[in-house]
Tab-separated table of C-alpha atoms in Angstrom:
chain	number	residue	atom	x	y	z
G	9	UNK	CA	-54.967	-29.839	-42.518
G	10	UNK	CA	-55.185	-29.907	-46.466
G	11	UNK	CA	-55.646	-33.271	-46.967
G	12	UNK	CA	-58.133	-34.596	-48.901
G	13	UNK	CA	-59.462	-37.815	-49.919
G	14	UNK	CA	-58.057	-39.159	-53.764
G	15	UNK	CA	-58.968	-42.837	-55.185
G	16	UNK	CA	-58.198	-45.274	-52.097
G	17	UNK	CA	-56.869	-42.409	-49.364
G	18	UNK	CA	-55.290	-39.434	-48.504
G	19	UNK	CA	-53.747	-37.325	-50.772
G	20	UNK	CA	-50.623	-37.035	-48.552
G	21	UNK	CA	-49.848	-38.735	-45.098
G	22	UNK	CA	-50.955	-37.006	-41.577
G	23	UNK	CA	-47.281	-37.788	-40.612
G	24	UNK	CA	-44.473	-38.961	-41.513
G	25	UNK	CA	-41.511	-41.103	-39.765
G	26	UNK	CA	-38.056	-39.180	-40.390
G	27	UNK	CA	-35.262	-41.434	-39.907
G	28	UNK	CA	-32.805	-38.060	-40.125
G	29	UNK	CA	-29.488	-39.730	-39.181
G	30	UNK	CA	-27.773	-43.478	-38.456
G	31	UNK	CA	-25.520	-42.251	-35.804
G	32	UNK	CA	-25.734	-43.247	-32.588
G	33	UNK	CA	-23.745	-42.552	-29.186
G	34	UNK	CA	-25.739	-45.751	-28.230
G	35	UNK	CA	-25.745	-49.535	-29.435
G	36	UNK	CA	-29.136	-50.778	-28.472
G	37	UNK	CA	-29.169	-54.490	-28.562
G	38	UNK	CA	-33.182	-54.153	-30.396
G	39	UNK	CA	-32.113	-51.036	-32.485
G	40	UNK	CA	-35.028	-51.365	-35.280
G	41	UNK	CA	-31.683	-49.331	-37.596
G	42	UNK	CA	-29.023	-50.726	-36.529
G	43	UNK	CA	-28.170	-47.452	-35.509
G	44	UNK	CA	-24.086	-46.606	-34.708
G	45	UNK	CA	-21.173	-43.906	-36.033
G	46	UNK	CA	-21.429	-44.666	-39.524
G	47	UNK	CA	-23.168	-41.612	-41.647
G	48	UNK	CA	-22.683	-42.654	-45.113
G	49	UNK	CA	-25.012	-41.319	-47.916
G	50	UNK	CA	-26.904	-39.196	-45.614
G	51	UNK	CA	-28.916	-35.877	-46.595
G	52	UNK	CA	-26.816	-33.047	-46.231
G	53	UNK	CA	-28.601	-29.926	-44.653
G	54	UNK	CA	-29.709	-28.336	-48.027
G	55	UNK	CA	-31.546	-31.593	-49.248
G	56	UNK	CA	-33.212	-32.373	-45.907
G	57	UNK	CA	-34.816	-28.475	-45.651
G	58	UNK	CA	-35.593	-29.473	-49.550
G	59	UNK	CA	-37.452	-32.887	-48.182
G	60	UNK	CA	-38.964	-30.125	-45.457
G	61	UNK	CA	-40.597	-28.032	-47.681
G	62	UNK	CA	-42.388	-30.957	-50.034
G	63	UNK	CA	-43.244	-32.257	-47.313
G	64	UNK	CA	-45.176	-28.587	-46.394
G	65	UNK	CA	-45.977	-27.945	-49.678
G	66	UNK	CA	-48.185	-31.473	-49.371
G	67	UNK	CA	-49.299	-30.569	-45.847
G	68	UNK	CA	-48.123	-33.144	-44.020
G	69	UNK	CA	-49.074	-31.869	-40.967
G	70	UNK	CA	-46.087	-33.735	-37.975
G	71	UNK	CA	-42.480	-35.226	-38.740
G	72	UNK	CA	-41.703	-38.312	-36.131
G	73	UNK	CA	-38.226	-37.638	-36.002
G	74	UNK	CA	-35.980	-40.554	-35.321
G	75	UNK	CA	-32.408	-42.390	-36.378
G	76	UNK	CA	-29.939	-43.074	-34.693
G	77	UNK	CA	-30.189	-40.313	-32.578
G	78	UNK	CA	-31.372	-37.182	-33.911
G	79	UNK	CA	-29.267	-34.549	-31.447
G	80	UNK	CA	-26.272	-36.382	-32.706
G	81	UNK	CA	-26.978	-34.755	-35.620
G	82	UNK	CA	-24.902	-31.085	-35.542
G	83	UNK	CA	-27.971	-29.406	-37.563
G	84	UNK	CA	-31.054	-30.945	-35.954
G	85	UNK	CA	-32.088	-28.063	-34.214
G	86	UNK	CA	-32.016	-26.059	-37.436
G	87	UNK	CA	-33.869	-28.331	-39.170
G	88	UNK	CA	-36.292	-28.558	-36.513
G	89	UNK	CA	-36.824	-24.810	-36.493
G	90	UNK	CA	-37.216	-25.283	-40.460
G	91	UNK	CA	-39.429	-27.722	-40.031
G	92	UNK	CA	-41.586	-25.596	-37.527
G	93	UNK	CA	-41.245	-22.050	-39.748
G	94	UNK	CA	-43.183	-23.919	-42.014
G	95	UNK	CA	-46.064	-25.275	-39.299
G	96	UNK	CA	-44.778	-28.388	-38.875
G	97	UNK	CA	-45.263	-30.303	-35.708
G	98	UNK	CA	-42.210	-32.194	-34.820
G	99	UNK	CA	-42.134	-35.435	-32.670
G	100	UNK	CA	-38.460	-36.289	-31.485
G	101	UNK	CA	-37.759	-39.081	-30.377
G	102	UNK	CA	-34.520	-39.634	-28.498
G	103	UNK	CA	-32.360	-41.465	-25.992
G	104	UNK	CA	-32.161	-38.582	-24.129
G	105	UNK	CA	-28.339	-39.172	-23.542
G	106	UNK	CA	-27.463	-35.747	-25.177
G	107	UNK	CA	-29.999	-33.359	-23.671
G	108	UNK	CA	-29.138	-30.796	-21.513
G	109	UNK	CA	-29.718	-27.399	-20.526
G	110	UNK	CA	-29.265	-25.383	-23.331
G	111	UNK	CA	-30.976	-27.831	-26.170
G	112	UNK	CA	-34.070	-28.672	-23.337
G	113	UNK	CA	-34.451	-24.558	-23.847
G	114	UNK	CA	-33.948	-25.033	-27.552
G	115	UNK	CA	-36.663	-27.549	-27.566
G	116	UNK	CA	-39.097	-25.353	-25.644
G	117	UNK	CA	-41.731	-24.508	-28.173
G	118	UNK	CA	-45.244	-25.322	-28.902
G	119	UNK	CA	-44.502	-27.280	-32.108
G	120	UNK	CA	-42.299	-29.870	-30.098
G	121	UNK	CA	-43.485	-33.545	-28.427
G	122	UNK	CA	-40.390	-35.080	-26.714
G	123	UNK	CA	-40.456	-39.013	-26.969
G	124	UNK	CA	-37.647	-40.593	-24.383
G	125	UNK	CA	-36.872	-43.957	-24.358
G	126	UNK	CA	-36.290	-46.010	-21.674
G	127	UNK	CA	-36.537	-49.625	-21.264
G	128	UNK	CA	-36.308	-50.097	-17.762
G	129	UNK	CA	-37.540	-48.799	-14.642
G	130	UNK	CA	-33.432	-49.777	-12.832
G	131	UNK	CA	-30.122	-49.126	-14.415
G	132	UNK	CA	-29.763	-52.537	-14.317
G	133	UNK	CA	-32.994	-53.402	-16.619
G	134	UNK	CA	-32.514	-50.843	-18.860
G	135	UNK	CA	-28.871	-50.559	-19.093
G	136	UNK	CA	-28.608	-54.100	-20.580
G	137	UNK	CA	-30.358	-53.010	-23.236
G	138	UNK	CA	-29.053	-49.718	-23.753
G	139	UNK	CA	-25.805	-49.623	-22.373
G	140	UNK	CA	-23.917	-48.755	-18.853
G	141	UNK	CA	-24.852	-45.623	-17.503
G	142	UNK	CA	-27.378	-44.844	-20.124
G	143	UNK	CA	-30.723	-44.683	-17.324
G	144	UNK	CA	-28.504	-42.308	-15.399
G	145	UNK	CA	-28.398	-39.621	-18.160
G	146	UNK	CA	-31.755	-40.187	-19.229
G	147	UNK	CA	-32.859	-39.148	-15.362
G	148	UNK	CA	-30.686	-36.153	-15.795
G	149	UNK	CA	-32.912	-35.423	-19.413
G	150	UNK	CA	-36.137	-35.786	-18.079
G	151	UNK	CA	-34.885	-33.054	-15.106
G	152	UNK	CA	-34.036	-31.023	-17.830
G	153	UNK	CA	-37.131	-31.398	-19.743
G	154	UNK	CA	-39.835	-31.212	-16.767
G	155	UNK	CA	-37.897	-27.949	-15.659
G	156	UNK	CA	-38.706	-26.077	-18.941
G	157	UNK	CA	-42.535	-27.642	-18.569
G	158	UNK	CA	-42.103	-29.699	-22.162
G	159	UNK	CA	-44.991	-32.208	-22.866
G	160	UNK	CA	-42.693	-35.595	-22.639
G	161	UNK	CA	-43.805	-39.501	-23.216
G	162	UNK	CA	-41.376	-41.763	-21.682
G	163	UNK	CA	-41.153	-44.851	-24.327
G	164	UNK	CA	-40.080	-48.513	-23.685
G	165	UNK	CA	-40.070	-51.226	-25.744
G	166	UNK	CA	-41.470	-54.254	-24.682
G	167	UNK	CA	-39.303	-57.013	-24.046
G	168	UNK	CA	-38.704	-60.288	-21.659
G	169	UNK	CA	-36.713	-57.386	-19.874
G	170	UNK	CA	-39.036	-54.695	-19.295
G	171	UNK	CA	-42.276	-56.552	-18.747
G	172	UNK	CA	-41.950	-57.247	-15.447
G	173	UNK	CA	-41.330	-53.666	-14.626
G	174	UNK	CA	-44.223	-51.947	-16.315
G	175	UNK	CA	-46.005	-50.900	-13.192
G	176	UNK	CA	-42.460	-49.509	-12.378
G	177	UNK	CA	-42.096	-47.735	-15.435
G	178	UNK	CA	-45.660	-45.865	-14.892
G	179	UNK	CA	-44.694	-44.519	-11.908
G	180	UNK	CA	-41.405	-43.344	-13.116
G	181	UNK	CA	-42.830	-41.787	-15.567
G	182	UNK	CA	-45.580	-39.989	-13.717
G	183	UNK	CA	-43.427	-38.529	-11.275
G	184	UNK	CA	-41.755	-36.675	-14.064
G	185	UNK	CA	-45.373	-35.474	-15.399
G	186	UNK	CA	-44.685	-37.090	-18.206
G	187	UNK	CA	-46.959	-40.118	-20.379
G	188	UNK	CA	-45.824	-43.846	-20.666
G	189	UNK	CA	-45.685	-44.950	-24.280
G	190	UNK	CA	-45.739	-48.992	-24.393
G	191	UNK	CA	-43.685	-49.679	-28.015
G	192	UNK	CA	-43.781	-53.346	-29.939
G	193	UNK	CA	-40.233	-55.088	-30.128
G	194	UNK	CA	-39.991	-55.943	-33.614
G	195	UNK	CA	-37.299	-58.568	-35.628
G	196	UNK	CA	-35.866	-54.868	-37.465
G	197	UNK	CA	-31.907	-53.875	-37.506
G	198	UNK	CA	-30.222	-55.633	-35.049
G	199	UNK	CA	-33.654	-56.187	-32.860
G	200	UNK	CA	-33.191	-59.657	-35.627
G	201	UNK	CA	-30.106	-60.649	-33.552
G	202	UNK	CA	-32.141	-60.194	-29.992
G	203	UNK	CA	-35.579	-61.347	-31.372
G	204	UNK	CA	-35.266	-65.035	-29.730
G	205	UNK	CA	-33.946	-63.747	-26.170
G	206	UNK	CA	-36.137	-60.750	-25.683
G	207	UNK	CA	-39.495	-61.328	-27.872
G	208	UNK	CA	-42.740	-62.059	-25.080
G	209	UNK	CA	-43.874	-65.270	-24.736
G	210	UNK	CA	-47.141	-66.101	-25.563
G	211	UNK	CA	-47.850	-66.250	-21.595
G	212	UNK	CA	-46.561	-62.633	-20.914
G	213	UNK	CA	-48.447	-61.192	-24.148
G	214	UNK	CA	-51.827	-62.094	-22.824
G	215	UNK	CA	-51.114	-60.565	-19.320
G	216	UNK	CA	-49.464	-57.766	-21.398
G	217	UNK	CA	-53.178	-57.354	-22.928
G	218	UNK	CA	-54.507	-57.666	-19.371
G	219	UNK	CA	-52.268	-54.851	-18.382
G	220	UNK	CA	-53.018	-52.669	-21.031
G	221	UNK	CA	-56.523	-52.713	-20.642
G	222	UNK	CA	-56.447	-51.870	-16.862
G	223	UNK	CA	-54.164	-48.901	-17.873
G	224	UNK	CA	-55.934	-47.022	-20.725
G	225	UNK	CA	-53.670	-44.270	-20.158
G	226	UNK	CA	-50.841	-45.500	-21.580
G	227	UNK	CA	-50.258	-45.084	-25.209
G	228	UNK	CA	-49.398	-47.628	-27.936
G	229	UNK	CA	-49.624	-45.711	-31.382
G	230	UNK	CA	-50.445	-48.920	-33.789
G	231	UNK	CA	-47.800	-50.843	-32.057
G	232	UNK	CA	-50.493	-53.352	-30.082
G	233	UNK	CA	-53.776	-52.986	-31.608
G	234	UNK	CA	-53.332	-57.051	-32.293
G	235	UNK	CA	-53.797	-57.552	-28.537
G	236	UNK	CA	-55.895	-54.319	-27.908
G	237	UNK	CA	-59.296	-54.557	-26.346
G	238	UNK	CA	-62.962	-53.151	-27.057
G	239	UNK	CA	-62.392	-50.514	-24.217
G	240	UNK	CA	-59.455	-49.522	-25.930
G	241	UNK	CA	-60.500	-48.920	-29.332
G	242	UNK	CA	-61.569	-45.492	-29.469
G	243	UNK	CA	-58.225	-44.400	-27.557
G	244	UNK	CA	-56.129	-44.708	-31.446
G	245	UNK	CA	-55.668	-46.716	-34.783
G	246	UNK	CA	-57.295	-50.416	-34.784
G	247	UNK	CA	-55.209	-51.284	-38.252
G	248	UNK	CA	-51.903	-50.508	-39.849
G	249	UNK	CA	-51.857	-46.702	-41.391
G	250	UNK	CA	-48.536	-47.628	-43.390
G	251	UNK	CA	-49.208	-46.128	-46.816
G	252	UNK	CA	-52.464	-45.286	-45.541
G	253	UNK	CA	-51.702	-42.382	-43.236
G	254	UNK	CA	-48.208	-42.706	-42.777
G	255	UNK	CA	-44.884	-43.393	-44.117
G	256	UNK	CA	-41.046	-43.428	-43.969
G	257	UNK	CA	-37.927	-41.734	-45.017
G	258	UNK	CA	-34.245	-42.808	-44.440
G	259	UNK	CA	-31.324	-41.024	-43.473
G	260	UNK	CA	-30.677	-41.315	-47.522
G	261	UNK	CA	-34.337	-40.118	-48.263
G	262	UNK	CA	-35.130	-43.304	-49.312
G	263	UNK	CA	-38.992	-43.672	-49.032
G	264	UNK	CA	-40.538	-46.583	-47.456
G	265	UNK	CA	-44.365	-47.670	-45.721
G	266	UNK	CA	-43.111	-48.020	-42.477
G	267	UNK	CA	-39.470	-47.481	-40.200
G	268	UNK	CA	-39.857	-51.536	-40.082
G	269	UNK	CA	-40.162	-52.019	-43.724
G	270	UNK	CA	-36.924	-50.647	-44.768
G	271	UNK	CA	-36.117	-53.122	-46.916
G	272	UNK	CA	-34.972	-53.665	-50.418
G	273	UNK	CA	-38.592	-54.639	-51.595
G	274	UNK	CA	-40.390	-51.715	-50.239
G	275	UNK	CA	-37.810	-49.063	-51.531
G	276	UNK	CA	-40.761	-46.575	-53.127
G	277	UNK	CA	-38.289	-43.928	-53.797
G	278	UNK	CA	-35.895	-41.192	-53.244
G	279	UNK	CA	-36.442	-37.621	-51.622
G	280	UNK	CA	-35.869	-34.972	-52.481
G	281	UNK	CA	-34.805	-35.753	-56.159
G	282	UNK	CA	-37.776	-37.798	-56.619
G	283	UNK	CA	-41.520	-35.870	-55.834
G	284	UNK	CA	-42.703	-36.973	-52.851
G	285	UNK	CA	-46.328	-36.554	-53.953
G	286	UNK	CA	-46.068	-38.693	-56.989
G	287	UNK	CA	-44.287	-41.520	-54.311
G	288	UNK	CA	-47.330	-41.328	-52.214
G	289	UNK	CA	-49.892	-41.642	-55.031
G	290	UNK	CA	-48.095	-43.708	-57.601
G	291	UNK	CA	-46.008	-46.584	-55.743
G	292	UNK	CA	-46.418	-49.852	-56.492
G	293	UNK	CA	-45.237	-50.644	-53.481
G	294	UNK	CA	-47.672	-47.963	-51.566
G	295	UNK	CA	-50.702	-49.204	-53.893
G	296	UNK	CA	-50.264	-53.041	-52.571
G	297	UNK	CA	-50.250	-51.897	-48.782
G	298	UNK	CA	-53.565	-50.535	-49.528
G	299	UNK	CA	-55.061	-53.290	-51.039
G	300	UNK	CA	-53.332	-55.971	-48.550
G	301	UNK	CA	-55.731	-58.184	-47.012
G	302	UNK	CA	-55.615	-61.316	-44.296
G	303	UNK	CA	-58.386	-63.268	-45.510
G	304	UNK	CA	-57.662	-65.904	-42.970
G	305	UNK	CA	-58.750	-63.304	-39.774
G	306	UNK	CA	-61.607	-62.251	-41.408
G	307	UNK	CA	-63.832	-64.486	-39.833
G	308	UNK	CA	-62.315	-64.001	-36.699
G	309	UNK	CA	-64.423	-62.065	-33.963
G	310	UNK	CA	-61.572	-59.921	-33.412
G	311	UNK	CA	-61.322	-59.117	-37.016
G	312	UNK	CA	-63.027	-55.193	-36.155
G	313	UNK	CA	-60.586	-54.664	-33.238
G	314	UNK	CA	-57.222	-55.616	-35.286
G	315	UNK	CA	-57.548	-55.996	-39.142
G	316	UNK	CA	-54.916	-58.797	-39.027
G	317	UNK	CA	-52.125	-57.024	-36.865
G	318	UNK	CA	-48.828	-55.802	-37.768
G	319	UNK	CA	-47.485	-56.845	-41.949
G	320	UNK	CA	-43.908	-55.808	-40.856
G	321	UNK	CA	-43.768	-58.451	-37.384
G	322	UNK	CA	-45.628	-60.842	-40.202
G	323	UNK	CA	-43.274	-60.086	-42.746
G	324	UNK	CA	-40.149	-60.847	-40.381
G	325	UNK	CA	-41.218	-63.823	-39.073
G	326	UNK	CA	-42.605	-65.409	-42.030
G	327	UNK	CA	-40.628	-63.572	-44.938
G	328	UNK	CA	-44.385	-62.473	-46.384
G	329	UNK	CA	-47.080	-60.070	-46.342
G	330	UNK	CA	-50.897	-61.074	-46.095
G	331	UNK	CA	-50.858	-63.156	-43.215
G	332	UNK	CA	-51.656	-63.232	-40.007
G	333	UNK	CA	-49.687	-61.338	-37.008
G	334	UNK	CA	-47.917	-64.265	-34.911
G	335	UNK	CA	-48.434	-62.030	-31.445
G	336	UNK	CA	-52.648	-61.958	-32.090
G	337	UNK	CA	-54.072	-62.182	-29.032
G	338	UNK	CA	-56.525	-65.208	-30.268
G	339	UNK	CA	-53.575	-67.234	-31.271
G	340	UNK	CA	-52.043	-66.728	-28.269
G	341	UNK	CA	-54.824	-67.308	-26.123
G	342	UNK	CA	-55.513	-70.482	-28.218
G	343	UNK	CA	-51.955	-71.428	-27.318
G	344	UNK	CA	-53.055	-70.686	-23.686
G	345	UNK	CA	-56.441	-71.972	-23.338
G	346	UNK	CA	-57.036	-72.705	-20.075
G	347	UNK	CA	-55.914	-69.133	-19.357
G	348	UNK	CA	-58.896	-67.133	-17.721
G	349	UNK	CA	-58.787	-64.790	-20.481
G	350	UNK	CA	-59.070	-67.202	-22.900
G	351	UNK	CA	-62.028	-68.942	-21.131
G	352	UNK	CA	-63.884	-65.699	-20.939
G	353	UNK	CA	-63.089	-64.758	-24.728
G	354	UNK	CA	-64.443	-67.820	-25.518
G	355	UNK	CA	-67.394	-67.247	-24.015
G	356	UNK	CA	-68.053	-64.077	-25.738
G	357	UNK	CA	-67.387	-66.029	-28.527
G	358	UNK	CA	-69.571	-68.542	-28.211
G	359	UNK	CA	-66.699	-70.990	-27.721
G	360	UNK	CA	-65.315	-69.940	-31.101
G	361	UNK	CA	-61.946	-69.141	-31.094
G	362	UNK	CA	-59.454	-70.761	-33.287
G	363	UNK	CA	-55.894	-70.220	-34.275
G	364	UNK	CA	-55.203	-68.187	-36.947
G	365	UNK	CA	-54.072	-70.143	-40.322
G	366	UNK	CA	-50.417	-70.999	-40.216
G	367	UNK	CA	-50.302	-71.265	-35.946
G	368	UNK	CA	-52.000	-74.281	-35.011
């Protein structure tokens, strides 16, 4: 893959999130951009195949291509064929609202992973989210997609909404051969307007954990490792890789740790007028992600299985880094404890399970 180890890490991510464009046909009501039509500032072609090949020349080995949507983009499938001339593996992921025949054939190739989202298993739960008539066209995408044989992961969002329809959403998914990918709402874009109505409650995260762990074949990236179990440990990341093995660029080329973090005080730089390679290695920014540590969970028996949780759902709901994750399963089970899972935690615990500091 090229990379090697330098100092504290790699010498360039594994991947790298690609915000490539703000517009939207959509308005999702927890859109971590705040996606829509506008398209100020954005990379024109030339500079994002200039972004492409720095990224090659540092051997970053998969782009996870977001926005907006990315097909709304006239040139995405050029770049994506850019992206691939030069070995790149390309992870889209989309609404699905805009794929049809020709661009499912367009995407047929063995340097593509679809990602569709969904965030309901009815038009009714996922249209009030997404917008009227959105879960209809998605349907007609993954017909598309499952026609041409593409590897797809149907992705949802977990909200107040969708939780009760998880089982629902595995089946839906598995009848189109494709994977269910189980994503963390977070307080980004406008998901800080819909935080309060749609965020789980304490309740519904611990049988969320229950859930997960009865179905390890569904995917979470690093989006729940906070609530993960032992059994699922070995199945992906157990801490943040933001600056570690991953990071972020805008639909400007700003340069950030992670698509949540794309705020003011993590700008690290530009692309493609700044070098990517010196962002990666010489941020300030980059350098303190590194080093960030939650003294108050390291005592915690959990401590191996989450390292602390999530800094950008910390950051949002506390306006800081270096503290706890407010959806930790031991806080929340703490919250709940005469919960069964919380009575059989504490007994592996040897009755030893306190909140973390700043939730009691």
């Amino acid at each position: 893959m090229g990379n090697q180890y330098v100092d504290m890490g790699l010498s360039a991510p594994v991947n790298v999130t690609w915000e490539v464009t703000f517009g939207c046909n959509l308005s999702c009501v927890h859109c971590l951009s705040d996606s829509g039509r506008r398209r100020e500032g954005e990379l024109t072609t030339e500079q994002c195949r200039a972004v492409i090949d720095d990224l090659s020349r540092n051997h970053v080995f998969q782009l996870n291509i977001g926005g907006g949507e990315p097909f709304s983009r006239p040139d995405f499938l050029d770049l994506m064929d850019y992206a691939h001339d030069r070995g790149i593996v390309t992870c889209i992921s989309t609404n699905g609202t805009l794929i049809d025949e020709k661009i499912a054939r367009g995407l047929d190739h063995r340097l593509v992973y679809i990602q569709v989202s969904l965030d309901g298993a009815t038009p009714e739960s996922n249209d009030a989210i997404r917008g009227k008539g959105s879960f209809a066209s998605v349907m007609r995408a993954l017909e598309h997609l499952k026609g041409r044989g593409i590897e797809v992961s149907i992705n949802c969002v977990l909200t107040r909404l969708s939780f009760p329809e998880l089982d629902k959403l595995h089946d839906l998914a598995a009848h189109y051969g494709a994977k269910l990918r189980v994503s963390r709402f977070r307080p980004s874009g406008r998901g800080k307007d819909s935080w309060s109505d749609l965020n789980l409650s304490r309740d519904q995260m611990v049988s969320f954990s229950e859930w997960l762990n009865s179905h390890l074949g569904v995917s979470t990236g690093d989006s729940f490792f906070s609530v993960s179990s032992e059994e699922r440990r070995s199945l992906g990341l157990n801490m943040c890789g933001a600056c570690k093995l991953t990071c972020c660029v805008s639909p400007q080329g700003e340069v950030y740790p992670c698509a949540f973090l794309q705020d003011a005080d993590f700008l690290s730089g530009r692309v493609p007028e700044d070098d990517f390679a010196r962002i990666w290695r010489e941020s300030r920014v980059f350098h303190s992600f590194r080093e960030l540590e939650i003294k108050s969970c390291e005592s915690c028996h959990r401590f191996d299985l989450c390292h602390g949780g999530c800094p950008a759902i910390a950051y949002h709901t506390q306006r800081k880094l270096g503290v706890p994750d407010p959806g930790c399963l031991v806080n929340c089970v703490t919250v709940k404890s005469m919960n069964t899972l919380g009575n059989e935690l504490k007994k592996k615990a040897g009755d030893d399970i306190r909140p973390a500091a700043g939730y009691a």
